[in-house]
Every structure is written in structure tokens, then in C-alpha cells.
Amino acid sequence: MILVFRPGSTKKEIHHAEQHLKELGFEPHTLYGVERTVIAAIGDDRVTTKEHLETIPGVEQVLPILAPYKLASKELRPETSVFEIGGPGPEVKPSKHKIAIGGKTIPVIAGPCSVEGRKELMEVAQAVKEAGATALRAGAFKPRTSPYQFQGLAEEGLEYLAEAREKTGLPIITEVLTPGDVPLVAKYADCLQIGTRNMQNFMLLRACGEVQTPVLLKRGMSATLEEYLLAAEYILTGGNRRVLLCERGIRTFETYVRNTFALAVIPALKEKTHLPVLADPSHGTGVRSLVPAMTKASIACGADGILIEVHPNPEKAKTDGQQTLSVKEFAKLMKELKPVAEAVGRAM
Ligand code: PEP
Ligand code: MN
């Protein structure tokens, strides 16, 4: 059930409602909006009635949540949530490196697929910053198809990312592969990434729900929208509210592209959830020449943010070079994105 409070309801009323819901056996999740506060009461609706919940002081309306994903559902919050990355969460140290995702301005999260070395990372971090990127993303823990491929620099890579953040002011996003690594990666990163192969790693989702670092959850390459939103729900229900979704392409019969970039998923997700929806045209196509056009298409169809792989010398990249833009190509694309964003009422 969703309890919608009257505008101007007091903290005391909200607190009282939360206590009452707990007594009834519900788990209350409170969302403070600009105009209104709502509480999602998660639990067995049969223990009470809509009429009873409507008598709680401050409550204006009680609505059922029909979607199976309760906290991710748009029924809970009709407008897109705006999340700070790198800003102070309850457990996160206040930081000067913060950006907002979900608002009018579209952030561009750029960087090499992997952290390859200290010097290499500092160079590319500076370059993407100069080209206008809003955050730096690179993997220190890499999920690789073959165990003989480069697996990432692990904690050493996280240290380089933290140094790059200090040097450039860009918040950092990096992947976490196992539940056991979540505290370590969260110690360094401003945002955790869960990759496509781990979208239904339920232990990892739960572990990411227990920290307050935002999570960028990529869609599994064969996941339905409902499975995807239920995966997000695992993180949300653990108490971590800041979940960002990201379409990165799905597996189809087509071999011309590495993945089929399912662009329609972006507006479809936006119809179903208040969580910000990002697009990753690099993995979405797997083909460098297609990345600029698909980045523009992503913005045109409503993406709240973009993820792009950039490397000073893509041919020499240790991972994903074939889909990675050079710094020059990235800088050119950044200039071309502004009018596209403006055409759909957004800003860069
Ligand atoms: C990545 O972002 O480099 C990555 C491994 O992504 P995905 O999980 O989408 O394949
Ligand atoms: Mn990659």
C-alpha cells in the first residue's frame, strides 16, 4: 500500500505513521518528495484495510501498489527520482565531488573499460574531464568471459581511481563482482556498478542494498523488464534508495553488433519506474562507429544519463577496445550532444 500524506504534513505525523505500520507488521519505506511525503508499506495487505490506514493522522489517500516491484514502481513516485552521486548519504562521507542524476541535466559518465595502470588512468581521466564528462568510470574488478583474459587490478585499481577523483574532481563509478567485495569497493567508489552478468546475483544485490553508496545496475543481457525491476527491488528493499538503471544491449541472433541495443527499453522503463534510466551505447553496440549515433538516439528517447567507454588509444586498450572512442572522438561527440539534449528539453 502507498500512504500519501497531505502537503505540509509534519515529521511527527510521518513518524507516528511509520510506528503504526510497523506495529501492523509492515515495513515502512518513506520517500520525502518536494511537495508530498509518501510511505510505501510493504507487507501483507490483508492485516488491515484501506479505510483503517486512511484514519492515520496526516494521511490523505491510500492506494494499492499493483506492480510486483513495489519500491521501484512509478505508482510510488510519478516523477523521476533525482539522486546525488558522490554526495553525502547516511553512511557516506560528505564529498566535494558530487553530481545529480535524474534531473534535467544529462550526466555523461566516461572512461576506459578497465583501470590499466596509474599513468594511463590519470591521462584518460584528465582528458574526459576536459571534454566535459561529469563522472569517471573504469573497472578495477573485471568480469571476463575467459579466465586467461586481463582480470583487472583489483584494489590497486581502486586506489588509482580515488587518486583520479582527487586530481579531476570527477566522482568515480566502478564495478563490484562479489558480495564480499562490496565494503571494499564502497570504501573507494562514489557509485557501485553491477554488471549485466550479475543482474540476478541475488546475494550481490542484497549486499549492495546494505550500503548507502548508489548503485548502477545494468540490465541482464537476457532479462525481461520485470526481472530487471525486481532485481532493483532487492537493492531498494535493503534500504539503499539510490539505484540507477542502465540499458546496455541484449543477446540476439544478430552477429553484426556485439549486443542489440534495445532502445525502446528506455522509454518503457520510464513508464514503469521512477528510478533514473541510463544508456550504455558502448556495450549496447560493441562497435565504435555506431556509438555516436546511438548516444544521440539514447538522449532523444529519454535517457537520464550516458555511459561511454573512452581510451587515449583504443587499439591498445586491454579490454573492449573495439567499442571504445578515442579522446578526440569523445570530445567531438560531446559537442554534438548538446543540441540533441536541448531538442528534447534537457541540458548537457
Ligand atoms: C563494463 O561496463 O565494462 C561491463 C563489463 O559492462 P557489462 O556488464 O554491461 O558487460
Ligand atoms: Mn567494457
Coordinates of C-alpha atoms and ligand atoms in Angstrom, one line a residue, residues 112-114 137-139 141-144 175 193-198 218-219 221 246-249 258-259 280 283-284 307 309 319-320 323, ligand 1:
P112 CA 38.2 3.3 -20.1
C113 CA 36.6 -0.2 -19.8
S114 CA 39.4 -1.1 -17.3
R137 CA 34.0 5.1 -14.8
A138 CA 36.6 2.3 -15.1
G139 CA 36.6 -1.3 -13.9
F141 CA 37.4 -5.8 -11.0
K142 CA 36.5 -7.2 -14.4
P143 CA 34.0 -9.9 -15.3
R144 CA 35.7 -11.6 -18.2
E175 CA 32.1 -2.5 -10.8
Q193 CA 28.3 -0.8 -10.8
I194 CA 26.6 -4.2 -11.0
G195 CA 27.3 -5.6 -14.5
T196 CA 24.9 -7.4 -16.8
R197 CA 26.2 -10.9 -15.9
N198 CA 25.4 -10.2 -12.2
K218 CA 22.9 -2.8 -15.7
R219 CA 20.1 -4.9 -17.3
M221 CA 21.5 -9.4 -21.3
C246 CA 21.2 1.2 -17.4
E247 CA 20.3 -0.4 -20.7
R248 CA 23.4 -2.0 -22.3
G249 CA 22.0 -4.2 -25.0
R258 CA 28.1 -7.4 -30.1
N259 CA 24.7 -6.7 -28.5
D280 CA 25.4 2.5 -22.4
H283 CA 28.3 -2.2 -24.7
G284 CA 24.9 -1.7 -26.4
L307 CA 27.9 5.7 -20.1
E309 CA 34.0 3.9 -23.0
T319 CA 39.5 -4.6 -22.8
D320 CA 36.7 -3.6 -25.1
Q323 CA 33.7 -0.3 -28.9
Ligands
PEP1 C1 31.6 -2.7 -18.4 O1 30.9 -1.8 -18.0 O2 32.8 -2.6 -18.8 C2 31.0 -4.1 -18.4 C3 31.7 -5.2 -18.2 O3 29.7 -4.0 -18.7 P1 28.5 -5.0 -18.9 O4 28.3 -5.6 -17.5 O5 27.4 -4.2 -19.4 O6 29.0 -6.1 -19.9

